[in-house]
Amino acid sequence: MNSTIGNEWNQLYSNNSKIQAFAVTKDGAIVWQTDNWDLVEDVSTIMKVLKDDKSKVSVGGVKYKKISSSTDSYVATADDNKGHLLIVKIDEAAWAIAFAAPHAVPELSIIDVMKAAIQLINHV
């Protein structure tokens, strides 16, 4: 499982280097994350934001405001030009979570994360 996620992360980053961190949750727990991002403490908050479709979320001490959301995705931007939080459903129990650099276009970067999530179906 982890090598598949790692391979997908490498592909995602090589296609869009503005996506600078990546994690995968399953059943509300982090099962994989890049070395430069630790979401273990924030995963329950992230899952609650998705469930309740909240307009704001704090991850790693950074506050993000929702730009858009659906049943399968959540896009938020941080204040003070600190980047974007991109979350995409993999399946009923799993989600891909990515951080995109401040200069990334979140509406375009989410497409890359969606492609990665599709590749992870049946591998998480």
Coordinates of C-alpha atoms in Angstrom, one line a residue:
M1 CA 0.0 0.0 0.0
N2 CA 2.6 2.6 1.0
S3 CA 4.8 2.1 -2.1
T4 CA 1.7 2.7 -4.3
I5 CA 0.9 6.0 -2.4
G6 CA 4.6 7.0 -2.5
N7 CA 4.7 6.3 -6.3
E8 CA 1.5 8.3 -6.8
W9 CA 2.9 11.2 -4.7
N10 CA 6.1 11.2 -6.9
Q11 CA 4.0 11.3 -10.0
L12 CA 1.8 14.1 -8.6
Y13 CA 4.8 16.2 -7.6
S14 CA 6.6 15.6 -11.0
N15 CA 3.4 16.8 -12.8
N16 CA 2.8 19.8 -10.5
S17 CA 5.7 20.8 -8.2
K18 CA 3.4 23.6 -6.8
I19 CA 1.8 20.7 -4.8
Q20 CA 4.4 20.5 -2.1
A21 CA 3.0 18.1 0.5
F22 CA 0.6 15.1 0.4
A23 CA -1.1 12.8 2.9
V24 CA -3.7 10.0 2.8
T25 CA -6.3 9.2 5.4
K26 CA -8.3 6.0 5.9
D27 CA -11.0 5.6 8.5
G28 CA -10.0 9.0 10.0
A29 CA -6.3 8.2 10.5
I30 CA -3.3 9.2 8.5
V31 CA -1.9 6.1 6.7
W32 CA 0.7 8.0 4.7
Q33 CA 2.2 11.5 4.5
T34 CA 5.2 13.2 3.0
D35 CA 8.1 13.8 5.3
N36 CA 7.6 17.6 5.2
W37 CA 4.0 17.5 6.6
D38 CA 2.6 16.0 9.8
L39 CA -1.2 15.8 9.9
V40 CA -1.5 13.2 12.7
E41 CA -2.7 15.9 15.2
D42 CA -5.0 17.6 12.7
V43 CA -6.7 14.7 10.9
S44 CA -9.7 14.6 13.2
T45 CA -10.2 18.4 12.6
I46 CA -9.9 17.9 8.9
M47 CA -12.4 15.0 8.9
K48 CA -14.9 17.1 10.9
V49 CA -14.6 20.0 8.4
L50 CA -15.4 17.6 5.6
K51 CA -18.3 16.1 7.4
D52 CA -19.8 19.5 8.5
D53 CA -18.7 21.4 5.4
K54 CA -17.2 24.2 7.6
S55 CA -16.1 27.5 6.1
K56 CA -12.7 27.5 8.0
V57 CA -10.2 25.0 9.1
S58 CA -6.8 25.2 10.9
V59 CA -4.1 22.8 9.9
G60 CA -0.6 22.9 11.3
G61 CA -1.4 26.3 12.9
V62 CA -2.4 27.8 9.5
K63 CA -5.9 29.0 9.1
Y64 CA -7.6 28.3 5.8
K65 CA -10.9 29.6 4.4
K66 CA -13.0 27.5 2.1
I67 CA -13.1 28.5 -1.6
S68 CA -15.3 25.6 -2.7
S69 CA -16.5 22.2 -1.6
S70 CA -18.6 19.2 -2.7
T71 CA -19.2 15.8 -1.4
D72 CA -15.9 14.7 -3.0
S73 CA -13.6 17.7 -2.5
Y74 CA -12.7 20.7 -0.4
V75 CA -10.5 23.6 -1.4
A76 CA -9.4 26.3 1.0
T77 CA -6.8 29.1 0.9
A78 CA -4.8 30.4 3.8
D79 CA -4.6 34.0 4.9
D80 CA -1.4 36.0 4.4
N81 CA -0.6 34.1 1.2
K82 CA 0.4 30.9 3.0
G83 CA -0.9 28.4 0.4
H84 CA -3.8 26.1 -0.3
L85 CA -5.4 23.1 1.3
L86 CA -6.8 20.6 -1.2
I87 CA -8.8 17.5 -0.1
V88 CA -10.2 14.9 -2.4
K89 CA -12.2 11.7 -1.7
I90 CA -10.5 8.5 -2.7
D91 CA -13.3 6.2 -1.6
E92 CA -15.9 6.0 1.2
A93 CA -13.2 5.6 3.9
A94 CA -10.2 7.4 2.4
W95 CA -9.2 10.9 1.4
A96 CA -6.1 12.5 -0.3
I97 CA -5.0 15.8 1.3
A98 CA -2.5 18.1 -0.4
F99 CA -0.8 21.4 0.3
A100 CA -0.2 23.7 -2.7
A101 CA 2.2 26.6 -2.7
P102 CA 0.8 30.2 -2.5
H103 CA 1.5 30.8 -6.2
A104 CA -0.5 27.7 -7.2
V105 CA -3.9 28.1 -8.7
P106 CA -6.1 25.9 -6.3
E107 CA -8.8 25.3 -8.9
L108 CA -6.2 23.8 -11.3
S109 CA -4.2 22.0 -8.6
I110 CA -7.2 20.2 -7.3
I111 CA -7.5 18.5 -10.7
D112 CA -4.1 17.0 -10.3
V113 CA -5.0 15.8 -6.8
M114 CA -8.2 14.3 -8.1
K115 CA -6.2 12.3 -10.7
A116 CA -3.9 11.0 -7.9
A117 CA -7.0 10.0 -5.9
I118 CA -8.4 8.1 -8.8
Q119 CA -5.1 6.2 -9.1
L120 CA -5.3 5.3 -5.3
I121 CA -8.7 3.7 -5.5
N122 CA -8.3 0.0 -4.3
H123 CA -4.8 0.8 -3.0
V124 CA -5.6 2.4 0.3

